[in-house]
């Protein structure tokens, strides 16, 4: 379906060249912009730091769980059945707390990643639109979503987008 749509669009735009109008086509790799732009790197660093904090917290809880389990196994034969049942209950409660915390942290990280990514993508879109208008592009495709199987690097505007996006974020930084 994408190839069909692309073909129809291509034929449509090709027909304009018959009437003497020039077509200016470009593509951008948004994933690369996210990875190589200053704000994208900053977002990745923020997420990594957040993930590391959460991992430390989870590691401490996991270590506590392991100690409880080891103590339960060591004391298994020497304590009463009632005391063993109580310790197992405590262990199971801690295990559920750990699993819940793990799930919560995962969801929190995904949410934060989504928020940061969407914010950056909105800003990148503005840069692409401005670049498209300034350089009179007829159409700009997203490399990974447009079904592009081949395109000459001459129409790749990713580096321009990264450069302009970095400049835009530097101009906005003093306002904060």
Short mmCIF file of N, CA and C in Angstrom, two decimals:
data_model
loop_
_atom_site.label_atom_id
_atom_site.label_comp_id
_atom_site.label_asym_id
_atom_site.label_seq_id
_atom_site.Cartn_x
_atom_site.Cartn_y
_atom_site.Cartn_z
N UNK A 1 0.83 -1.19 0.00
CA UNK A 1 0.00 0.00 0.00
C UNK A 1 0.87 1.26 0.00
N UNK A 2 1.93 1.25 0.81
CA UNK A 2 2.82 2.42 0.86
C UNK A 2 3.50 2.65 -0.49
N UNK A 3 3.94 1.55 -1.10
CA UNK A 3 4.62 1.67 -2.39
C UNK A 3 3.65 2.22 -3.43
N UNK A 4 2.41 1.74 -3.39
CA UNK A 4 1.39 2.22 -4.32
C UNK A 4 1.17 3.72 -4.12
N UNK A 5 1.01 4.14 -2.86
CA UNK A 5 0.80 5.55 -2.56
C UNK A 5 2.00 6.39 -3.02
N UNK A 6 3.19 5.90 -2.73
CA UNK A 6 4.40 6.60 -3.14
C UNK A 6 4.46 6.72 -4.65
N UNK A 7 4.12 5.65 -5.36
CA UNK A 7 4.14 5.66 -6.82
C UNK A 7 3.15 6.69 -7.37
N UNK A 8 1.95 6.70 -6.81
CA UNK A 8 0.93 7.66 -7.25
C UNK A 8 1.42 9.09 -7.01
N UNK A 9 1.97 9.33 -5.81
CA UNK A 9 2.49 10.67 -5.51
C UNK A 9 3.62 11.05 -6.46
N UNK A 10 4.49 10.10 -6.73
CA UNK A 10 5.61 10.36 -7.62
C UNK A 10 5.12 10.72 -9.02
N UNK A 11 4.16 9.96 -9.53
CA UNK A 11 3.60 10.26 -10.85
C UNK A 11 2.92 11.63 -10.85
N UNK A 12 2.20 11.90 -9.78
CA UNK A 12 1.52 13.20 -9.65
C UNK A 12 2.52 14.34 -9.71
N UNK A 13 3.59 14.23 -8.93
CA UNK A 13 4.59 15.29 -8.91
C UNK A 13 5.40 15.33 -10.20
N UNK A 14 5.59 14.18 -10.81
CA UNK A 14 6.30 14.13 -12.08
C UNK A 14 5.54 14.89 -13.16
N UNK A 15 4.23 14.84 -13.09
CA UNK A 15 3.42 15.55 -14.08
C UNK A 15 3.65 17.06 -14.02
N UNK A 16 4.00 17.57 -12.84
CA UNK A 16 4.29 19.00 -12.73
C UNK A 16 5.52 19.39 -13.54
N UNK A 17 6.49 18.49 -13.64
CA UNK A 17 7.69 18.83 -14.40
C UNK A 17 7.38 19.01 -15.88
N UNK A 18 6.32 18.38 -16.33
CA UNK A 18 5.93 18.55 -17.73
C UNK A 18 5.50 19.98 -18.01
N UNK A 19 5.03 20.66 -17.00
CA UNK A 19 4.59 22.04 -17.16
C UNK A 19 5.67 23.04 -16.77
N UNK A 20 6.89 22.58 -16.63
CA UNK A 20 8.00 23.48 -16.40
C UNK A 20 8.26 23.84 -14.95
N UNK A 21 7.54 23.25 -14.04
CA UNK A 21 7.79 23.54 -12.63
C UNK A 21 8.83 22.56 -12.09
N UNK A 22 9.73 23.10 -11.30
CA UNK A 22 10.78 22.27 -10.74
C UNK A 22 10.29 21.60 -9.46
N UNK A 23 10.66 20.34 -9.30
CA UNK A 23 10.30 19.59 -8.10
C UNK A 23 11.55 19.45 -7.25
N UNK A 24 11.41 19.76 -5.99
CA UNK A 24 12.52 19.64 -5.06
C UNK A 24 12.10 18.65 -3.97
N UNK A 25 12.71 17.47 -3.99
CA UNK A 25 12.35 16.41 -3.05
C UNK A 25 13.51 16.17 -2.10
N UNK A 26 13.18 15.92 -0.85
CA UNK A 26 14.20 15.61 0.15
C UNK A 26 13.69 14.56 1.11
N UNK A 27 14.62 14.01 1.88
CA UNK A 27 14.22 13.09 2.94
C UNK A 27 15.07 13.35 4.16
N UNK A 28 14.52 12.97 5.31
CA UNK A 28 15.21 13.17 6.58
C UNK A 28 15.09 11.89 7.40
N UNK A 29 16.15 11.57 8.10
CA UNK A 29 16.17 10.40 8.99
C UNK A 29 15.92 10.91 10.42
N UNK A 30 14.66 10.86 10.85
CA UNK A 30 14.30 11.38 12.18
C UNK A 30 15.02 10.65 13.30
N UNK A 31 15.22 9.36 13.13
CA UNK A 31 15.91 8.59 14.17
C UNK A 31 17.34 9.12 14.35
N UNK A 32 18.00 9.41 13.25
CA UNK A 32 19.36 9.95 13.33
C UNK A 32 19.36 11.34 13.96
N UNK A 33 18.36 12.14 13.62
CA UNK A 33 18.25 13.48 14.22
C UNK A 33 18.10 13.34 15.74
N UNK A 34 17.25 12.40 16.17
CA UNK A 34 17.05 12.18 17.60
C UNK A 34 18.35 11.76 18.29
N UNK A 35 19.13 10.92 17.63
CA UNK A 35 20.36 10.40 18.23
C UNK A 35 21.52 11.39 18.19
N UNK A 36 21.58 12.22 17.16
CA UNK A 36 22.74 13.08 16.97
C UNK A 36 22.55 14.54 17.36
N UNK A 37 21.31 14.97 17.53
CA UNK A 37 21.10 16.36 17.92
C UNK A 37 21.44 16.53 19.40
N UNK A 38 21.79 17.75 19.77
CA UNK A 38 22.17 18.03 21.16
C UNK A 38 21.02 17.71 22.12
N UNK A 39 19.82 18.13 21.75
CA UNK A 39 18.67 17.90 22.63
C UNK A 39 18.33 16.41 22.70
N UNK A 40 18.51 15.69 21.60
CA UNK A 40 18.29 14.25 21.60
C UNK A 40 19.29 13.54 22.50
N UNK A 41 20.55 13.96 22.42
CA UNK A 41 21.59 13.38 23.29
C UNK A 41 21.28 13.68 24.75
N UNK A 42 20.83 14.90 25.01
CA UNK A 42 20.48 15.31 26.37
C UNK A 42 19.32 14.46 26.91
N UNK A 43 18.32 14.23 26.07
CA UNK A 43 17.17 13.41 26.48
C UNK A 43 17.61 11.97 26.77
N UNK A 44 18.48 11.45 25.92
CA UNK A 44 18.98 10.08 26.13
C UNK A 44 19.76 9.99 27.44
N UNK A 45 20.57 11.01 27.71
CA UNK A 45 21.36 11.04 28.94
C UNK A 45 20.43 11.09 30.16
N UNK A 46 19.40 11.92 30.08
CA UNK A 46 18.43 12.04 31.17
C UNK A 46 17.75 10.70 31.44
N UNK A 47 17.33 10.04 30.37
CA UNK A 47 16.67 8.74 30.52
C UNK A 47 17.62 7.69 31.09
N UNK A 48 18.87 7.71 30.64
CA UNK A 48 19.86 6.76 31.14
C UNK A 48 20.11 6.98 32.63
N UNK A 49 20.23 8.24 33.03
CA UNK A 49 20.44 8.55 34.45
C UNK A 49 19.25 8.08 35.29
N UNK A 50 18.05 8.34 34.78
CA UNK A 50 16.83 7.92 35.48
C UNK A 50 16.78 6.40 35.60
N UNK A 51 17.12 5.71 34.51
CA UNK A 51 17.12 4.25 34.51
C UNK A 51 18.14 3.70 35.50
N UNK A 52 19.30 4.34 35.57
CA UNK A 52 20.34 3.90 36.51
C UNK A 52 19.90 4.07 37.96
N UNK A 53 19.21 5.19 38.26
CA UNK A 53 18.69 5.40 39.62
C UNK A 53 17.69 4.31 39.98
N UNK A 54 16.80 4.04 39.04
CA UNK A 54 15.78 3.02 39.28
C UNK A 54 16.42 1.65 39.44
N UNK A 55 17.44 1.38 38.65
CA UNK A 55 18.13 0.09 38.73
C UNK A 55 18.78 -0.09 40.09
N UNK A 56 19.39 0.98 40.61
CA UNK A 56 20.01 0.89 41.93
C UNK A 56 18.98 0.56 43.00
N UNK A 57 17.84 1.23 42.92
CA UNK A 57 16.76 0.98 43.88
C UNK A 57 16.28 -0.46 43.77
N UNK A 58 16.08 -0.92 42.54
CA UNK A 58 15.61 -2.29 42.33
C UNK A 58 16.66 -3.32 42.75
N UNK A 59 17.93 -3.02 42.49
CA UNK A 59 19.00 -3.94 42.89
C UNK A 59 19.04 -4.09 44.41
N UNK A 60 18.84 -2.99 45.13
CA UNK A 60 18.82 -3.05 46.59
C UNK A 60 17.66 -3.91 47.07
N UNK A 61 16.50 -3.74 46.46
CA UNK A 61 15.33 -4.55 46.84
C UNK A 61 15.56 -6.02 46.50
N UNK A 62 16.19 -6.27 45.36
CA UNK A 62 16.45 -7.65 44.95
C UNK A 62 17.46 -8.30 45.91
N UNK A 63 18.44 -7.55 46.32
CA UNK A 63 19.43 -8.07 47.27
C UNK A 63 18.75 -8.41 48.60
N UNK A 64 17.86 -7.54 49.04
CA UNK A 64 17.12 -7.79 50.28
C UNK A 64 16.28 -9.06 50.15
N UNK A 65 15.65 -9.22 48.99
CA UNK A 65 14.86 -10.43 48.75
C UNK A 65 15.73 -11.69 48.79
N UNK A 66 16.89 -11.60 48.17
CA UNK A 66 17.80 -12.76 48.15
C UNK A 66 18.25 -13.11 49.57
N UNK A 67 18.53 -12.10 50.38
CA UNK A 67 18.92 -12.36 51.77
C UNK A 67 17.80 -13.04 52.54
N UNK A 68 16.57 -12.56 52.32
CA UNK A 68 15.42 -13.18 52.99
C UNK A 68 15.27 -14.64 52.57
N UNK A 69 15.43 -14.89 51.28
CA UNK A 69 15.29 -16.25 50.76
C UNK A 69 16.38 -17.15 51.33
N UNK A 70 17.61 -16.65 51.34
CA UNK A 70 18.73 -17.44 51.89
C UNK A 70 18.51 -17.75 53.36
N UNK A 71 18.08 -16.75 54.13
CA UNK A 71 17.82 -16.95 55.56
C UNK A 71 16.71 -17.96 55.76
N UNK A 72 15.70 -17.90 54.95
CA UNK A 72 14.57 -18.83 55.04
C UNK A 72 15.04 -20.26 54.75
N UNK A 73 15.90 -20.43 53.76
CA UNK A 73 16.41 -21.76 53.43
C UNK A 73 17.33 -22.29 54.52
N UNK A 74 18.16 -21.41 55.09
CA UNK A 74 19.06 -21.84 56.17
C UNK A 74 18.30 -22.24 57.42
N UNK A 75 17.29 -21.44 57.74
CA UNK A 75 16.54 -21.68 58.98
C UNK A 75 15.40 -22.66 58.79
N UNK A 76 15.17 -23.09 57.58
CA UNK A 76 14.02 -23.93 57.26
C UNK A 76 13.76 -25.07 58.22
N UNK A 77 14.77 -25.83 58.53
CA UNK A 77 14.59 -27.02 59.38
C UNK A 77 14.63 -26.67 60.86
N UNK A 78 15.18 -25.53 61.22
CA UNK A 78 15.37 -25.22 62.64
C UNK A 78 14.24 -24.39 63.25
N UNK A 79 13.34 -23.86 62.44
CA UNK A 79 12.25 -23.06 63.01
C UNK A 79 10.92 -23.81 62.88
N UNK A 80 9.97 -23.36 63.66
CA UNK A 80 8.66 -24.03 63.66
C UNK A 80 7.94 -23.77 62.33
N UNK A 81 6.99 -24.61 62.04
CA UNK A 81 6.22 -24.49 60.80
C UNK A 81 5.49 -23.15 60.76
N UNK A 82 5.01 -22.71 61.92
CA UNK A 82 4.30 -21.44 62.00
C UNK A 82 5.23 -20.27 61.69
N UNK A 83 6.43 -20.29 62.26
CA UNK A 83 7.42 -19.24 62.02
C UNK A 83 7.86 -19.25 60.55
N UNK A 84 8.03 -20.45 60.00
CA UNK A 84 8.42 -20.58 58.59
C UNK A 84 7.33 -20.00 57.68
N UNK A 85 6.08 -20.31 57.99
CA UNK A 85 4.96 -19.81 57.19
C UNK A 85 4.92 -18.28 57.25
N UNK A 86 5.18 -17.71 58.42
CA UNK A 86 5.20 -16.25 58.57
C UNK A 86 6.32 -15.63 57.73
N UNK A 87 7.51 -16.24 57.77
CA UNK A 87 8.65 -15.72 57.00
C UNK A 87 8.39 -15.85 55.49
N UNK A 88 7.76 -16.95 55.09
CA UNK A 88 7.43 -17.12 53.67
C UNK A 88 6.41 -16.07 53.23
N UNK A 89 5.47 -15.78 54.11
CA UNK A 89 4.47 -14.76 53.81
C UNK A 89 5.14 -13.39 53.63
N UNK A 90 6.08 -13.08 54.54
CA UNK A 90 6.82 -11.81 54.44
C UNK A 90 7.62 -11.76 53.13
N UNK A 91 8.24 -12.90 52.80
CA UNK A 91 9.03 -12.97 51.57
C UNK A 91 8.13 -12.73 50.34
N UNK A 92 6.98 -13.38 50.31
CA UNK A 92 6.06 -13.24 49.18
C UNK A 92 5.56 -11.79 49.06
N UNK A 93 5.31 -11.16 50.20
CA UNK A 93 4.87 -9.76 50.19
C UNK A 93 5.96 -8.87 49.60
N UNK A 94 7.20 -9.08 50.05
CA UNK A 94 8.33 -8.30 49.54
C UNK A 94 8.54 -8.56 48.04
N UNK A 95 8.35 -9.82 47.64
CA UNK A 95 8.51 -10.17 46.23
C UNK A 95 7.46 -9.45 45.37
N UNK A 96 6.22 -9.42 45.83
CA UNK A 96 5.17 -8.70 45.10
C UNK A 96 5.48 -7.20 45.04
N UNK A 97 5.98 -6.65 46.14
CA UNK A 97 6.36 -5.24 46.16
C UNK A 97 7.46 -4.96 45.13
N UNK A 98 8.43 -5.86 45.07
CA UNK A 98 9.53 -5.72 44.11
C UNK A 98 8.99 -5.77 42.68
N UNK A 99 8.13 -6.74 42.40
CA UNK A 99 7.58 -6.89 41.05
C UNK A 99 6.74 -5.66 40.67
N UNK A 100 5.98 -5.16 41.62
CA UNK A 100 5.16 -3.98 41.37
C UNK A 100 6.06 -2.76 41.10
N UNK A 101 7.11 -2.62 41.92
CA UNK A 101 8.04 -1.50 41.73
C UNK A 101 8.73 -1.60 40.36
N UNK A 102 9.10 -2.81 39.97
CA UNK A 102 9.74 -3.02 38.67
C UNK A 102 8.80 -2.58 37.55
N UNK A 103 7.55 -3.03 37.62
CA UNK A 103 6.56 -2.66 36.60
C UNK A 103 6.32 -1.15 36.58
N UNK A 104 6.21 -0.56 37.76
CA UNK A 104 6.00 0.89 37.86
C UNK A 104 7.17 1.66 37.25
N UNK A 105 8.39 1.23 37.54
CA UNK A 105 9.57 1.89 37.01
C UNK A 105 9.62 1.78 35.49
N UNK A 106 9.29 0.58 34.97
CA UNK A 106 9.29 0.39 33.52
C UNK A 106 8.27 1.33 32.87
N UNK A 107 7.08 1.38 33.44
CA UNK A 107 6.02 2.24 32.89
C UNK A 107 6.44 3.71 32.97
N UNK A 108 7.05 4.08 34.08
CA UNK A 108 7.50 5.47 34.28
C UNK A 108 8.56 5.85 33.24
N UNK A 109 9.51 4.94 33.01
CA UNK A 109 10.55 5.20 32.01
C UNK A 109 9.96 5.32 30.61
N UNK A 110 9.04 4.42 30.28
CA UNK A 110 8.41 4.48 28.96
C UNK A 110 7.64 5.79 28.78
N UNK A 111 6.94 6.20 29.83
CA UNK A 111 6.18 7.45 29.77
C UNK A 111 7.11 8.64 29.58
N UNK A 112 8.19 8.67 30.34
CA UNK A 112 9.14 9.78 30.24
C UNK A 112 9.80 9.80 28.86
N UNK A 113 10.15 8.61 28.35
CA UNK A 113 10.75 8.50 27.02
C UNK A 113 9.78 9.04 25.97
N UNK A 114 8.52 8.64 26.08
CA UNK A 114 7.51 9.07 25.13
C UNK A 114 7.33 10.59 25.18
N UNK A 115 7.27 11.15 26.38
CA UNK A 115 7.09 12.60 26.53
C UNK A 115 8.27 13.37 25.92
N UNK A 116 9.49 12.93 26.26
CA UNK A 116 10.67 13.60 25.72
C UNK A 116 10.73 13.48 24.20
N UNK A 117 10.48 12.28 23.70
CA UNK A 117 10.54 12.04 22.26
C UNK A 117 9.50 12.86 21.52
N UNK A 118 8.27 12.87 22.02
CA UNK A 118 7.22 13.63 21.33
C UNK A 118 7.52 15.12 21.32
N UNK A 119 8.03 15.63 22.43
CA UNK A 119 8.39 17.05 22.48
C UNK A 119 9.48 17.40 21.48
N UNK A 120 10.49 16.56 21.42
CA UNK A 120 11.59 16.79 20.49
C UNK A 120 11.10 16.66 19.05
N UNK A 121 10.28 15.65 18.78
CA UNK A 121 9.77 15.46 17.42
C UNK A 121 8.93 16.64 16.95
N UNK A 122 8.15 17.23 17.86
CA UNK A 122 7.36 18.42 17.49
C UNK A 122 8.30 19.56 17.07
N UNK A 123 9.36 19.74 17.84
CA UNK A 123 10.31 20.80 17.51
C UNK A 123 11.03 20.51 16.19
N UNK A 124 11.39 19.25 15.98
CA UNK A 124 12.07 18.87 14.74
C UNK A 124 11.14 19.10 13.54
N UNK A 125 9.87 18.80 13.72
CA UNK A 125 8.89 19.04 12.65
C UNK A 125 8.86 20.51 12.25
N UNK A 126 8.90 21.39 13.25
CA UNK A 126 8.92 22.83 12.97
C UNK A 126 10.16 23.20 12.15
N UNK A 127 11.30 22.63 12.52
CA UNK A 127 12.54 22.90 11.80
C UNK A 127 12.43 22.41 10.36
N UNK A 128 11.88 21.21 10.19
CA UNK A 128 11.74 20.64 8.84
C UNK A 128 10.80 21.50 7.99
N UNK A 129 9.69 21.92 8.58
CA UNK A 129 8.75 22.78 7.83
C UNK A 129 9.41 24.09 7.43
N UNK A 130 10.14 24.71 8.36
CA UNK A 130 10.82 25.97 8.06
C UNK A 130 11.87 25.76 6.97
N UNK A 131 12.62 24.68 7.06
CA UNK A 131 13.64 24.38 6.06
C UNK A 131 12.98 24.11 4.70
N UNK A 132 11.88 23.39 4.73
CA UNK A 132 11.16 23.09 3.49
C UNK A 132 10.67 24.35 2.80
N UNK A 133 10.14 25.28 3.59
CA UNK A 133 9.65 26.54 3.01
C UNK A 133 10.81 27.41 2.53
N UNK A 134 11.86 27.48 3.33
CA UNK A 134 13.02 28.32 2.99
C UNK A 134 13.70 27.84 1.71
N UNK A 135 13.87 26.52 1.60
CA UNK A 135 14.59 25.98 0.44
C UNK A 135 13.64 25.49 -0.66
N UNK A 136 12.37 25.82 -0.52
CA UNK A 136 11.34 25.53 -1.52
C UNK A 136 11.26 24.06 -1.92
N UNK A 137 11.17 23.20 -0.89
CA UNK A 137 10.98 21.77 -1.16
C UNK A 137 9.54 21.52 -1.55
N UNK A 138 9.35 20.65 -2.51
CA UNK A 138 8.01 20.25 -2.90
C UNK A 138 7.46 19.26 -1.88
N UNK A 139 8.34 18.34 -1.47
CA UNK A 139 7.95 17.32 -0.49
C UNK A 139 9.20 16.83 0.23
N UNK A 140 9.03 16.54 1.53
CA UNK A 140 10.12 15.97 2.33
C UNK A 140 9.58 14.70 2.97
N UNK A 141 10.26 13.60 2.72
CA UNK A 141 9.86 12.30 3.27
C UNK A 141 10.66 11.99 4.53
N UNK A 142 10.09 11.14 5.37
CA UNK A 142 10.81 10.59 6.51
C UNK A 142 11.40 9.28 6.03
N UNK A 143 12.69 9.14 6.13
CA UNK A 143 13.40 8.01 5.54
C UNK A 143 12.84 6.65 5.95
N UNK A 144 12.57 6.47 7.23
CA UNK A 144 12.19 5.15 7.72
C UNK A 144 10.70 4.87 7.61
N UNK A 145 9.89 5.86 7.30
CA UNK A 145 8.44 5.67 7.25
C UNK A 145 7.86 5.76 5.84
N UNK A 146 8.59 6.29 4.91
CA UNK A 146 8.03 6.58 3.60
C UNK A 146 8.18 5.43 2.61
N UNK A 147 8.70 4.31 3.04
CA UNK A 147 8.89 3.20 2.12
C UNK A 147 9.99 3.48 1.11
N UNK A 148 10.96 4.27 1.48
CA UNK A 148 12.06 4.61 0.58
C UNK A 148 13.03 3.43 0.54
N UNK A 149 13.15 2.83 -0.62
CA UNK A 149 14.08 1.72 -0.78
C UNK A 149 15.45 2.23 -1.21
N UNK A 150 15.45 3.29 -1.99
CA UNK A 150 16.70 3.90 -2.40
C UNK A 150 16.46 5.38 -2.65
N UNK A 151 17.40 6.16 -2.24
CA UNK A 151 17.40 7.59 -2.56
C UNK A 151 18.84 8.06 -2.54
N UNK A 152 19.17 8.90 -3.46
CA UNK A 152 20.53 9.41 -3.51
C UNK A 152 20.80 10.27 -2.27
N UNK A 153 21.99 10.15 -1.71
CA UNK A 153 22.32 10.97 -0.54
C UNK A 153 22.26 12.47 -0.81
N UNK A 154 22.24 12.85 -2.07
CA UNK A 154 22.18 14.27 -2.41
C UNK A 154 20.89 14.93 -1.93
N UNK A 155 19.82 14.15 -1.76
CA UNK A 155 18.56 14.74 -1.31
C UNK A 155 18.31 14.49 0.18
N UNK A 156 19.31 13.94 0.87
CA UNK A 156 19.21 13.71 2.32
C UNK A 156 19.48 15.04 3.03
N UNK A 157 18.49 15.54 3.74
CA UNK A 157 18.64 16.83 4.43
C UNK A 157 18.82 16.65 5.94
N UNK A 158 19.12 15.43 6.37
CA UNK A 158 19.24 15.13 7.80
C UNK A 158 20.28 16.02 8.48
N UNK A 159 21.45 16.17 7.85
CA UNK A 159 22.50 16.99 8.47
C UNK A 159 22.06 18.45 8.63
N UNK A 160 21.35 18.97 7.62
CA UNK A 160 20.85 20.35 7.71
C UNK A 160 19.85 20.48 8.86
N UNK A 161 18.98 19.47 8.99
CA UNK A 161 17.97 19.50 10.05
C UNK A 161 18.65 19.47 11.42
N UNK A 162 19.64 18.60 11.58
CA UNK A 162 20.37 18.52 12.86
C UNK A 162 21.02 19.86 13.17
N UNK A 163 21.69 20.44 12.18
CA UNK A 163 22.37 21.72 12.39
C UNK A 163 21.38 22.81 12.78
N UNK A 164 20.28 22.93 12.04
CA UNK A 164 19.31 23.98 12.34
C UNK A 164 18.60 23.73 13.67
N UNK A 165 18.35 22.46 13.97
CA UNK A 165 17.69 22.14 15.25
C UNK A 165 18.60 22.50 16.42
N UNK A 166 19.89 22.17 16.30
CA UNK A 166 20.84 22.54 17.36
C UNK A 166 20.91 24.05 17.53
N UNK A 167 20.91 24.78 16.41
CA UNK A 167 20.95 26.24 16.48
C UNK A 167 19.68 26.78 17.15
N UNK A 168 18.54 26.20 16.80
CA UNK A 168 17.27 26.64 17.38
C UNK A 168 17.26 26.41 18.89
N UNK A 169 17.72 25.25 19.33
CA UNK A 169 17.70 24.95 20.76
C UNK A 169 18.70 25.82 21.52
N UNK A 170 19.81 26.20 20.88
CA UNK A 170 20.76 27.11 21.52
C UNK A 170 20.15 28.50 21.69
N UNK A 171 19.39 28.94 20.69
CA UNK A 171 18.73 30.26 20.78
C UNK A 171 17.67 30.26 21.88
N UNK A 172 16.99 29.13 22.05
CA UNK A 172 15.92 29.04 23.05
C UNK A 172 16.47 28.87 24.46
N UNK A 173 17.67 28.36 24.60
CA UNK A 173 18.25 28.06 25.92
C UNK A 173 18.29 29.28 26.85
N UNK A 174 18.72 30.47 26.41
CA UNK A 174 18.77 31.61 27.32
C UNK A 174 17.40 32.02 27.86
N UNK A 175 16.32 31.71 27.14
CA UNK A 175 14.98 32.07 27.58
C UNK A 175 14.56 31.30 28.81
N UNK A 176 15.11 30.13 29.00
CA UNK A 176 14.68 29.26 30.10
C UNK A 176 15.18 29.71 31.43
#
